[in-house]
């Protein structure tokens, strides 16, 4: 049997090519074998390079579709909220109830009392939260949150410095002579499909790869020539000390700095200690980062003199209390060494996306053509982005995501715009994925009504009053895109939705009808994808796109180099910043006059770091990691995936021994916010003083509120970074043997 068939029928069996994008950082090809309406087998791309090969999660999707614990019918709570007792009801009754509650809460308390909490789920154009956004907007509006869970500090840092989120395509690392993976672990987190494939080629070509991370990650173990362990939350100090070495030894690319940047001089003044009397030397950084000064010196010299060099920043080090500074400092280092806009270099970015290249998403947003009367006036463009965020980013939402648990709990008494009564959960696992989870649960208890769209009895479903079952992406059509947007993908429906599950679009359509809005009449999933999402994009032929569901935005035969136009022709292609240059010094930030968001990148000592007085009681720094066996919380109950990884806490032998902990022991991890229990993994692959827990395990409290799932969010603090970012990697804990 050929493995390359695409949507061809072979006897009774069809092989349908579709694209997986499970909010994991990838966008991979699945070839789904279907016989008599049942998925029998899933394989992946084995065509021409670069193949878009799926990971274990994508290949296990058949088990997910047919999982015995999948939710296939609407449910109504019959026990206490959170107890998990439900009865099956009809769609008519479920939607009548939800529509009735939306009307009731709106009429009694005002539409601002309806809180929509959503995230992406799968990264798609149609069946994300937008259809529900439209219905709730039609119904009078709703409150919601702003601030990405994943990358808010990165967005802030990159827009302030470069005015754009653009990044080079991954294949360009093969043109580098040195690769610095800073808090970046694509072996586990994917960080774009094919990143590891290019890293393997880079390693085989002899390109030096250095990993800077508190963990000896699988990426470090597989690809690196050198691992530099670092104290969490101190990355900007090490980068600034590298800048000190480069300046002291006059290794900076002064011509590049003079031509393409503004504000190098005030940065230099800070780095050399002329601003505050503290030279930011490698010795200064050693006491903060625990990286030996000699290592910082050597790395700085090598990075500045090996050109081109790619400094690739992961998300994790940004997801800290002052993570904006890490991203700003990385871009500054790349500018100092002339590595921006050049093939083989990188702008210090994670390589995200350019909004100008989002035809499908832009068209998808047209779905949201009804303004939300509660949260008005989105910022027009990136020029207003930073000041708008500093004021609370009223355009998208009115509660910063990190503060949603507090807002639901305290409402107006806590200084929030409203008292929230109805929680609508779409494509997110609230409270599981929220900081300070125990507070999130308390907030849930305050709600008069909770409705969630879900596929499994997750914590988000368990705490709901009504659960509306959604189908998987193999049971509906959609358009997705790779994270770097080098290609778009068509998600082909492979089978009919199981049970009575429905797509987000279909649920919104039926809810709109219940509420008496005709706006969805005549709209179909296929029609929207054809006429709104694809039409008007650069995709010429919808049917061809469905048949060959990978549309390359760039030719795959050469790398895309971000900002190359700005470097080659600065007169006609300024950087999209107020000055038209890379802003090492940002006047926008200076005007905001916030010492936690200084105009030049600085090291700011973190709360809940090793020097916090709290460290006396909670001496270990907790960082969280993306597990291989789940995409956040997705796939948690699947036996095939559970086999791949233990939900355990990594602890260094030094810290384990002093606590009498051996590998496999069950341990209690706690601080003042909560307690979780899980097995210990005693390993030198984590720096002493640091422990790590995979995020996404499903909250399972015992009668004392101790989370038996071993998830980390009962421990994390619900405090945003100064730019509104989510802080999952700044948290002090203690660990004891049970
Ligand atoms: S889960 Fe992510 S990495 Fe795995 S196959 Fe799907 S898109 Fe690819």
XYZ file of C-alpha atoms and ligand atoms in Angstrom:
746
model
C 0.000 0.000 0.000
C 1.423 3.378 -0.980
C 1.956 5.740 1.919
C 1.691 8.770 -0.327
C -1.924 8.609 -1.313
C -3.829 11.794 -0.727
C -7.560 11.613 -0.413
C -7.612 8.662 -2.788
C -9.957 5.825 -2.236
C -8.476 2.345 -2.163
C -11.231 -0.184 -2.142
C -13.381 0.643 0.826
C -10.644 2.531 2.617
C -9.899 6.231 2.200
C -6.706 7.969 3.244
C -7.480 11.572 4.071
C -4.659 14.042 4.501
C -5.219 16.635 7.190
C -3.201 18.909 9.468
C -2.769 18.634 13.231
C -2.260 21.833 15.219
C -2.965 21.100 18.844
C -1.683 24.339 20.385
C 1.675 22.671 20.780
C 3.926 24.780 18.595
C 3.661 22.474 15.615
C 1.548 22.061 12.494
C 2.015 18.538 11.181
C 0.564 16.305 8.521
C -1.650 13.363 9.408
C -2.746 10.730 6.917
C -5.913 9.308 8.342
C -7.114 5.895 7.166
C -10.902 5.690 7.252
C -12.985 2.616 6.578
C -16.777 2.694 6.726
C -16.673 5.955 8.622
C -14.211 4.711 11.235
C -10.576 5.752 11.634
C -8.463 2.617 11.475
C -4.953 4.001 11.416
C -3.054 7.287 11.404
C 0.309 7.776 9.765
C 2.233 10.877 8.854
C 4.082 12.617 6.067
C 6.692 10.568 4.249
C 6.754 12.598 1.053
C 9.226 15.146 -0.186
C 11.414 17.034 2.256
C 10.829 19.064 4.261
C 8.303 16.579 5.568
C 5.840 17.728 8.199
C 6.106 14.692 10.431
C 3.740 14.328 13.348
C 4.753 13.676 16.933
C 3.395 10.975 19.215
C 0.397 13.152 20.154
C -0.757 13.495 16.562
C -0.240 9.831 15.848
C -2.191 8.874 18.966
C -5.198 10.917 17.881
C -7.224 7.814 16.957
C -7.155 6.808 20.606
C -8.341 10.291 21.510
C -11.251 10.266 19.056
C -12.481 6.906 20.324
C -11.531 7.372 23.982
C -14.153 5.766 26.279
C -14.158 8.899 28.453
C -14.911 11.298 25.596
C -17.923 13.549 26.127
C -20.472 12.850 23.431
C -23.677 14.380 24.795
C -24.641 17.663 26.471
C -24.510 17.399 30.251
C -26.177 19.164 33.160
C -24.657 19.210 36.629
C -26.642 17.329 39.285
C -24.108 17.230 42.156
C -22.160 19.993 43.830
C -20.128 22.127 41.462
C -16.784 20.384 40.995
C -18.127 17.045 42.232
C -18.329 15.708 38.683
C -21.928 14.440 38.802
C -23.885 15.120 35.604
C -26.911 13.921 33.689
C -27.346 13.699 29.943
C -29.691 16.252 28.413
C -30.698 17.180 24.874
C -28.994 19.882 22.858
C -32.267 21.766 22.821
C -32.433 21.803 26.599
C -28.746 22.623 26.976
C -28.786 25.562 24.600
C -32.128 26.794 25.966
C -30.561 26.813 29.440
C -27.403 28.621 28.292
C -29.349 31.195 26.292
C -31.686 31.723 29.239
C -28.767 32.304 31.613
C -27.093 34.732 29.201
C -30.341 36.720 29.032
C -30.930 36.544 32.785
C -27.440 37.676 33.813
C -27.357 40.389 31.156
C -30.749 41.764 32.167
C -30.137 41.698 35.927
C -26.449 42.647 36.190
C -25.572 44.025 32.753
C -23.570 42.314 29.989
C -20.285 43.074 31.759
C -21.199 40.394 34.317
C -20.751 37.754 31.585
C -17.090 36.740 31.481
C -15.767 34.874 28.453
C -12.527 33.043 29.167
C -11.010 31.472 26.092
C -7.783 30.375 24.522
C -6.942 28.858 21.171
C -7.480 25.125 21.738
C -6.381 24.041 18.298
C -4.860 26.918 16.314
C -7.511 27.395 13.652
C -9.348 30.099 11.775
C -12.971 29.131 12.340
C -13.479 26.778 15.273
C -11.609 28.800 17.865
C -13.514 31.067 20.241
C -14.601 33.568 17.552
C -18.054 32.115 16.780
C -18.969 32.279 20.481
C -17.456 35.781 20.655
C -19.848 36.788 17.909
C -22.912 35.360 19.653
C -22.087 36.986 22.976
C -21.398 40.295 21.221
C -24.801 40.088 19.572
C -26.357 39.369 22.965
C -25.068 42.646 24.346
C -21.390 42.040 25.006
C -19.152 40.466 27.609
C -16.077 41.007 29.726
C -12.928 39.110 28.916
C -9.193 38.979 29.530
C -6.138 40.235 27.669
C -2.590 38.895 27.642
C -1.401 35.681 26.011
C -0.585 32.744 28.238
C 2.373 31.832 26.077
C 4.323 34.766 24.872
C 3.133 38.086 26.211
C 6.540 39.186 27.521
C 8.025 38.281 24.129
C 5.393 40.260 22.277
C 6.044 43.233 24.507
C 9.811 43.034 24.170
C 9.785 42.483 20.446
C 7.274 45.185 19.619
C 9.116 47.679 21.810
C 12.448 46.894 20.161
C 11.679 45.830 16.588
C 8.064 46.892 16.123
C 7.267 43.459 14.737
C 6.988 39.814 15.705
C 8.676 38.615 12.551
C 11.273 35.879 12.702
C 13.385 33.880 10.270
C 12.312 30.449 9.095
C 13.950 27.555 10.881
C 15.900 26.250 7.889
C 18.020 29.405 8.053
C 19.908 28.019 11.061
C 21.800 25.854 8.572
C 23.466 29.071 7.419
C 24.650 29.860 10.958
C 28.111 29.154 12.276
C 26.921 29.033 15.864
C 23.507 28.447 17.446
C 22.566 29.564 20.950
C 19.388 27.892 22.146
C 18.393 30.001 25.120
C 15.652 28.349 27.178
C 14.552 26.575 24.026
C 13.836 22.827 24.045
C 12.294 21.898 20.690
C 12.819 18.164 21.232
C 10.074 18.392 23.855
C 8.149 21.504 22.838
C 8.417 21.260 19.021
C 8.840 25.054 18.643
C 7.772 24.692 14.995
C 7.497 21.419 13.127
C 10.921 20.437 11.769
C 13.041 22.489 14.173
C 14.749 19.346 15.432
C 15.237 18.126 11.879
C 17.177 21.284 11.075
C 19.080 21.063 14.362
C 20.133 17.516 13.479
C 21.444 18.738 10.148
C 23.219 21.632 11.864
C 24.871 19.231 14.297
C 25.936 16.972 11.445
C 27.408 19.975 9.622
C 29.521 20.727 12.681
C 27.728 23.971 13.586
C 28.362 24.618 17.262
C 25.215 24.427 19.388
C 25.097 25.818 22.929
C 22.108 25.431 25.253
C 21.531 27.873 28.121
C 18.872 26.452 30.448
C 18.449 25.433 34.104
C 17.656 21.958 32.769
C 19.815 19.594 30.762
C 16.966 19.258 28.311
C 16.466 16.547 25.740
C 17.548 19.157 23.196
C 20.783 19.743 25.114
C 21.359 16.004 25.418
C 20.722 15.380 21.735
C 22.290 18.324 19.991
C 24.464 20.529 22.176
C 28.210 20.932 22.346
C 27.851 22.790 25.629
C 25.191 23.159 28.320
C 25.262 26.255 30.507
C 22.940 25.892 33.521
C 21.566 29.202 34.790
C 19.465 30.385 37.730
C 15.858 30.938 36.534
C 14.847 34.572 36.064
C 18.413 35.856 35.646
C 18.886 35.441 31.896
C 18.917 39.176 31.197
C 21.786 39.595 33.707
C 23.888 37.085 31.775
C 23.050 38.734 28.450
C 23.909 42.171 29.803
C 27.225 40.841 31.127
C 27.917 39.415 27.669
C 27.262 42.927 26.347
C 29.809 44.212 28.875
C 32.497 41.875 27.513
C 31.652 42.792 23.925
C 31.836 46.545 24.678
C 34.958 46.251 26.823
C 36.784 44.378 24.095
C 35.305 46.576 21.359
C 33.800 43.576 19.576
C 30.481 45.211 18.746
C 29.497 45.834 15.140
C 29.517 49.616 15.473
C 28.579 50.223 11.865
C 25.471 48.084 12.271
C 24.588 49.855 15.518
C 25.084 53.312 13.946
C 23.043 52.448 10.881
C 20.160 50.414 12.208
C 19.650 51.155 15.906
C 18.876 53.959 18.313
C 19.888 54.088 21.948
C 23.065 52.060 22.104
C 24.843 54.827 24.053
C 22.468 54.919 27.037
C 22.560 51.108 27.098
C 26.359 51.222 27.098
C 26.248 53.764 29.931
C 24.144 51.335 31.985
C 26.229 48.271 31.089
C 29.556 49.890 31.924
C 28.223 51.151 35.262
C 28.284 54.863 34.426
C 24.559 55.139 35.177
C 24.396 53.477 38.588
C 28.006 52.839 39.570
C 27.686 49.093 38.993
C 29.619 47.764 36.006
C 27.671 44.773 34.678
C 30.732 42.573 34.475
C 30.753 38.780 34.198
C 31.743 38.720 37.894
C 28.652 40.807 38.689
C 26.529 38.376 36.665
C 28.109 35.286 38.218
C 26.734 36.178 41.644
C 23.249 36.574 40.138
C 23.112 33.813 37.535
C 25.491 31.245 39.071
C 27.135 30.990 35.651
C 30.926 31.250 36.101
C 32.330 34.592 34.928
C 34.843 32.744 32.753
C 31.979 30.957 30.955
C 30.191 34.250 30.306
C 33.430 35.855 29.054
C 34.170 32.990 26.685
C 30.623 32.787 25.359
C 30.445 36.558 24.764
C 33.713 36.529 22.835
C 32.769 33.526 20.755
C 29.277 34.836 20.008
C 30.609 38.240 18.943
C 33.300 36.849 16.679
C 31.538 33.856 15.093
C 29.355 35.204 12.322
C 26.647 34.673 11.533
C 25.325 33.363 14.834
C 21.722 32.529 15.697
C 20.508 33.403 19.167
C 17.172 31.618 19.436
C 15.140 32.530 22.481
C 12.517 30.152 23.806
C 9.421 31.272 25.632
C 10.254 29.870 29.056
C 12.772 32.452 30.235
C 10.370 35.187 29.153
C 7.552 33.721 31.164
C 9.103 35.114 34.315
C 8.417 38.064 36.594
C 10.369 40.532 34.414
C 10.580 38.454 31.252
C 10.259 41.482 28.962
C 13.883 42.313 29.785
C 15.107 38.900 28.606
C 13.590 39.410 25.162
C 14.805 43.019 24.901
C 18.323 42.042 25.969
C 18.458 39.177 23.450
C 17.524 41.454 20.567
C 20.090 43.992 21.763
C 22.840 41.341 21.768
C 21.844 40.295 18.254
C 21.974 43.941 17.143
C 25.356 44.503 18.783
C 26.789 41.595 16.820
C 25.114 42.583 13.545
C 23.049 39.398 13.422
C 19.650 40.910 12.596
C 18.306 40.666 9.056
C 21.203 38.487 7.927
C 20.992 34.890 6.807
C 22.277 32.585 9.538
C 21.739 35.232 12.185
C 18.611 35.890 14.099
C 17.034 38.805 15.793
C 16.998 36.989 19.093
C 13.412 36.064 18.508
C 11.679 32.806 18.900
C 10.707 33.231 15.269
C 7.045 33.840 15.583
C 5.029 35.446 12.868
C 4.468 38.587 10.944
C 0.951 39.879 11.283
C 1.163 41.214 7.757
C 1.294 37.607 6.599
C -1.888 36.402 8.174
C -4.412 36.357 5.346
C -6.324 33.410 6.721
C -6.462 34.644 10.270
C -7.342 38.172 9.228
C -10.215 36.825 7.234
C -11.178 34.595 10.123
C -11.348 37.633 12.331
C -13.997 38.989 9.975
C -16.241 36.516 11.710
C -16.033 38.877 14.642
C -17.737 41.664 12.722
C -20.003 42.511 15.641
C -18.378 44.894 18.124
C -18.382 43.891 21.765
C -20.173 46.773 23.507
C -18.517 46.000 26.854
C -14.884 46.186 25.718
C -14.528 48.892 23.117
C -11.965 50.113 20.643
C -9.078 47.775 19.930
C -5.724 49.508 19.513
C -5.393 50.403 15.879
C -1.848 49.190 15.330
C 1.426 48.403 16.999
C 2.181 52.101 17.472
C -0.539 52.263 20.078
C 0.075 48.770 21.357
C 2.535 49.459 24.162
C 0.787 52.478 25.685
C -2.557 50.693 25.369
C -1.207 47.690 27.229
C 0.270 49.911 29.890
C -3.223 51.240 30.517
C -4.817 47.803 30.668
C -5.351 47.134 26.966
C -9.043 47.960 27.038
C -9.355 47.086 23.350
C -9.294 43.332 23.746
C -10.160 42.682 27.323
C -10.419 44.393 30.629
C -8.752 41.925 33.000
C -5.158 40.799 32.502
C -5.145 36.999 32.124
C -2.956 36.404 35.170
C -5.587 38.170 37.284
C -8.679 36.339 36.049
C -8.934 34.139 39.172
C -8.753 37.234 41.363
C -11.237 39.131 39.199
C -13.797 36.335 39.311
C -13.334 36.025 43.050
C -13.436 39.681 44.040
C -15.061 41.626 41.206
C -15.612 45.318 41.908
C -14.404 44.952 45.498
C -11.006 44.023 44.064
C -10.968 47.033 41.736
C -12.151 45.157 38.644
C -14.739 46.705 36.300
C -17.630 44.407 37.265
C -18.931 41.684 39.520
C -18.828 38.605 37.318
C -21.720 36.150 37.479
C -21.609 33.965 34.375
C -18.430 32.279 33.180
C -18.309 31.076 29.587
C -15.286 28.787 29.022
C -14.262 28.153 25.422
C -11.195 26.227 24.238
C -9.401 26.571 27.542
C -9.108 24.535 30.684
C -10.180 26.933 33.408
C -9.192 26.602 36.265
C -6.472 24.051 35.449
C -4.171 26.282 33.414
C -4.525 29.361 35.584
C -2.014 30.691 38.057
C -2.841 30.154 41.710
C -5.296 27.416 40.862
C -6.864 27.231 44.307
C -7.892 30.863 43.985
C -9.239 30.109 40.505
C -11.454 27.433 42.046
C -12.688 29.865 44.702
C -13.577 32.260 41.877
C -15.500 29.515 40.128
C -17.520 28.842 43.239
C -18.689 32.474 43.190
C -20.204 32.160 39.708
C -23.958 31.869 39.379
C -23.573 29.898 36.151
C -20.669 28.221 34.335
C -20.823 26.775 30.827
C -17.955 25.111 29.023
C -17.283 23.638 25.603
C -15.231 20.466 26.091
C -14.241 17.064 24.727
C -13.417 15.357 28.039
C -14.335 15.630 31.726
C -11.483 18.069 32.353
C -11.470 20.346 35.397
C -13.132 22.950 33.141
C -16.004 20.536 32.530
C -16.119 19.216 36.087
C -16.740 22.694 37.474
C -19.386 23.636 34.920
C -23.162 23.673 35.193
C -23.664 22.842 31.529
C -21.105 21.029 29.351
C -21.440 21.332 25.569
C -19.474 18.527 23.850
C -17.219 19.593 20.997
C -15.853 17.346 18.281
C -12.159 16.913 17.479
C -10.453 18.465 14.478
C -10.756 15.131 12.661
C -14.535 15.633 12.706
C -14.750 19.118 11.175
C -13.132 21.331 8.538
C -10.883 24.280 9.283
C -7.811 26.212 8.171
C -4.704 26.286 10.295
C -1.226 27.709 9.979
C 2.316 26.931 11.014
C 3.533 29.046 13.888
C 6.108 30.813 11.758
C 3.444 31.069 9.088
C 5.656 29.575 6.449
C 2.623 27.532 5.404
C -1.124 27.272 5.860
C -2.838 23.937 6.293
C -6.326 22.671 5.526
C -7.858 20.522 8.218
C -10.004 18.051 6.327
C -12.929 16.469 8.068
C -12.203 12.734 8.176
C -15.279 11.313 9.912
C -18.662 12.517 11.134
C -18.711 13.938 14.696
C -19.031 11.161 17.265
C -22.194 10.954 19.363
C -23.877 14.340 19.492
C -20.638 16.358 19.614
C -20.540 19.485 17.461
C -18.036 22.030 16.211
C -17.650 25.402 17.926
C -19.144 27.041 14.853
C -22.212 24.797 14.897
C -22.741 25.368 18.624
C -22.541 29.141 18.145
C -24.919 28.983 15.225
C -27.532 27.073 17.215
C -27.061 29.313 20.226
C -27.574 32.402 18.071
C -30.829 30.919 16.847
C -31.936 30.263 20.428
C -31.217 33.888 21.287
C -33.155 35.049 18.241
C -30.270 36.370 16.132
C -30.460 35.621 12.408
C -26.788 36.457 11.780
C -25.674 32.859 11.286
C -28.607 31.954 9.018
C -27.350 30.500 5.768
C -23.751 30.323 6.987
C -22.017 26.981 6.731
C -18.584 25.822 7.841
C -17.590 25.042 4.276
C -19.003 28.328 3.019
C -17.062 30.419 5.526
C -13.814 28.595 4.861
C -14.276 28.964 1.127
C -15.679 32.479 0.943
C -14.211 34.223 3.974
C -11.022 32.499 5.073
C -9.478 31.298 1.814
C -10.986 33.713 -0.702
C -9.023 36.924 -0.638
C -5.920 35.214 0.694
C -3.159 34.321 -1.704
C -4.535 30.789 -2.070
C -5.864 30.574 -5.594
C -7.947 27.426 -5.534
C -9.939 26.274 -2.508
C -10.522 22.750 -3.795
C -6.867 22.281 -4.604
C -5.988 23.483 -1.102
C -8.320 20.867 0.361
C -6.744 18.155 -1.774
C -3.142 19.230 -1.131
C -3.593 20.749 2.287
C -0.232 22.479 2.671
C 0.033 25.921 1.112
C 3.549 27.327 1.314
C 3.490 31.063 1.997
C 7.187 31.072 1.093
C 8.921 28.736 -1.294
C 10.453 25.890 0.711
C 13.639 25.891 -1.355
C 15.206 28.873 0.424
C 15.022 30.276 3.951
C 13.003 33.320 4.903
C 15.232 35.869 6.627
C 13.329 38.257 8.868
C 14.166 41.969 8.503
C 16.429 41.407 5.497
C 14.664 44.247 3.659
C 15.265 46.623 6.552
C 18.969 45.802 6.501
C 19.446 45.784 2.735
C 17.398 48.901 2.015
C 16.818 50.890 5.211
C 15.748 54.031 3.348
C 12.726 52.359 1.820
C 12.138 49.738 4.501
C 12.387 51.231 7.979
C 11.771 49.032 11.007
C 8.129 49.435 12.092
C 9.108 51.318 15.262
C 8.492 55.022 15.949
C 12.113 55.816 15.020
C 12.217 53.416 12.064
C 15.199 51.705 13.702
C 15.840 48.915 16.190
C 15.075 50.612 19.481
C 17.624 49.593 22.087
C 16.303 52.722 23.789
C 12.521 53.058 23.450
C 11.054 56.521 23.864
C 7.617 54.881 24.122
C 8.786 52.996 27.187
C 10.518 56.094 28.578
C 7.257 58.037 28.241
C 5.445 55.398 30.246
C 7.775 56.148 33.139
C 7.485 52.688 34.652
C 10.712 51.562 36.368
C 9.700 47.935 35.764
C 9.600 48.603 32.009
C 12.734 50.711 31.550
C 13.546 52.278 28.154
C 16.719 50.160 27.795
C 16.953 46.461 28.661
C 18.023 45.974 32.261
C 18.314 43.223 34.814
C 15.575 43.612 37.433
C 15.740 41.333 40.422
C 12.688 39.154 40.607
C 10.211 38.575 43.381
C 10.288 34.940 44.502
C 13.917 34.615 43.429
C 16.711 33.126 45.532
C 17.170 36.417 47.449
C 13.514 36.842 48.380
C 13.037 36.493 52.166
C 10.439 33.834 51.291
C 13.324 31.609 50.176
C 14.029 30.847 53.829
C 10.786 28.873 53.983
C 10.565 27.893 50.312
C 14.150 27.514 49.122
C 13.639 25.880 45.712
C 12.826 27.685 42.461
C 10.031 25.938 40.554
C 9.924 26.102 36.783
C 7.287 24.386 34.689
C 7.795 22.642 31.390
C 5.720 21.582 28.440
C 5.321 17.812 28.566
C 5.759 15.499 25.622
C 2.744 13.457 26.572
C 0.250 16.331 26.484
C -0.351 19.489 24.490
C -0.958 21.550 27.638
C -3.900 19.584 29.063
C -4.926 17.855 25.845
C -4.477 14.086 25.700
C -3.961 13.626 29.441
C -6.084 10.493 29.784
C -4.799 8.580 26.736
C -2.912 5.402 27.723
C -0.567 5.588 24.712
C 0.559 9.069 25.724
C 0.726 8.417 29.469
C 3.288 5.695 28.751
C 5.673 8.219 27.241
C 6.409 10.333 30.303
C 6.086 10.263 34.070
C 4.317 13.175 35.746
C 7.156 13.727 38.200
C 9.231 16.498 39.719
C 12.867 16.741 38.651
C 15.138 17.468 41.610
C 18.934 17.536 41.772
C 20.623 14.819 43.912
C 22.076 17.558 46.168
C 18.581 18.832 47.023
C 17.106 15.337 47.149
C 19.757 13.938 49.472
C 19.427 16.761 51.980
C 15.706 15.940 52.142
C 16.082 12.159 52.283
C 14.388 11.790 48.911
C 15.197 8.924 46.544
C 14.052 8.529 42.946
C 10.432 7.333 42.784
C 9.559 8.579 46.269
C 6.262 10.377 46.457
C 6.886 13.961 47.517
C 4.830 16.906 48.628
C 5.608 20.213 46.922
C 4.134 23.227 48.644
C 4.148 26.936 49.367
C 1.613 29.324 50.896
C -0.666 29.017 47.854
C -1.074 25.250 47.719
C 0.288 21.720 47.719
C 0.740 19.128 45.012
C 1.942 15.522 45.257
C 3.910 13.538 42.704
C 6.878 11.179 42.344
C 10.450 12.483 42.525
C 12.818 12.140 39.610
C 16.277 12.583 41.119
C 18.575 13.739 38.354
C 21.625 15.866 37.664
C 19.753 17.155 34.623
C 18.308 19.939 36.765
C 20.423 22.625 38.389
C 20.725 22.475 42.206
C 18.217 24.811 43.830
C 15.736 24.381 40.973
C 12.917 21.875 40.504
C 10.657 21.389 37.520
C 7.149 19.994 37.023
C 5.368 19.414 33.675
C 2.326 21.654 33.281
C -1.115 20.443 32.276
C -1.910 17.513 34.619
C -5.597 17.571 35.511
C -6.265 19.092 38.908
C -7.452 16.411 41.318
C -7.834 17.788 44.843
C -8.256 15.533 47.881
C -10.477 16.552 50.799
C -7.692 18.843 52.070
C -7.249 20.532 48.708
C -3.945 18.769 47.949
C -3.620 18.252 44.202
C -3.019 14.544 43.609
C -2.418 15.059 39.882
C 1.028 16.552 40.472
C 0.262 19.683 38.470
C 2.166 22.896 39.254
C -0.532 25.562 39.176
C -1.644 25.259 42.794
C 1.823 26.709 43.465
C 2.242 29.498 40.878
C 1.540 33.121 41.729
C -1.257 35.064 40.028
C 0.884 38.116 39.437
C 1.487 39.371 35.888
C 4.791 40.657 34.577
C 4.882 44.466 34.134
C 3.840 44.115 30.475
C 0.909 41.842 31.343
C 2.638 38.513 30.791
C 1.839 35.177 32.363
C 4.429 34.161 34.985
C 4.773 30.408 35.235
C 8.495 30.214 35.943
C 8.910 32.464 38.966
C 7.777 30.551 42.017
C 9.371 29.427 45.276
C 8.483 26.061 46.820
C 9.603 23.508 49.377
C 9.746 19.764 48.682
C 9.442 17.067 51.340
C 9.129 13.299 51.246
C 5.625 12.139 52.085
S 0.517 17.613 18.539
Fe 1.705 19.280 17.610
S 3.721 18.437 17.163
Fe 2.327 16.729 17.545
S 1.549 16.164 15.526
Fe 0.087 17.616 16.352
S 0.797 19.589 15.577
Fe 2.500 18.172 15.333
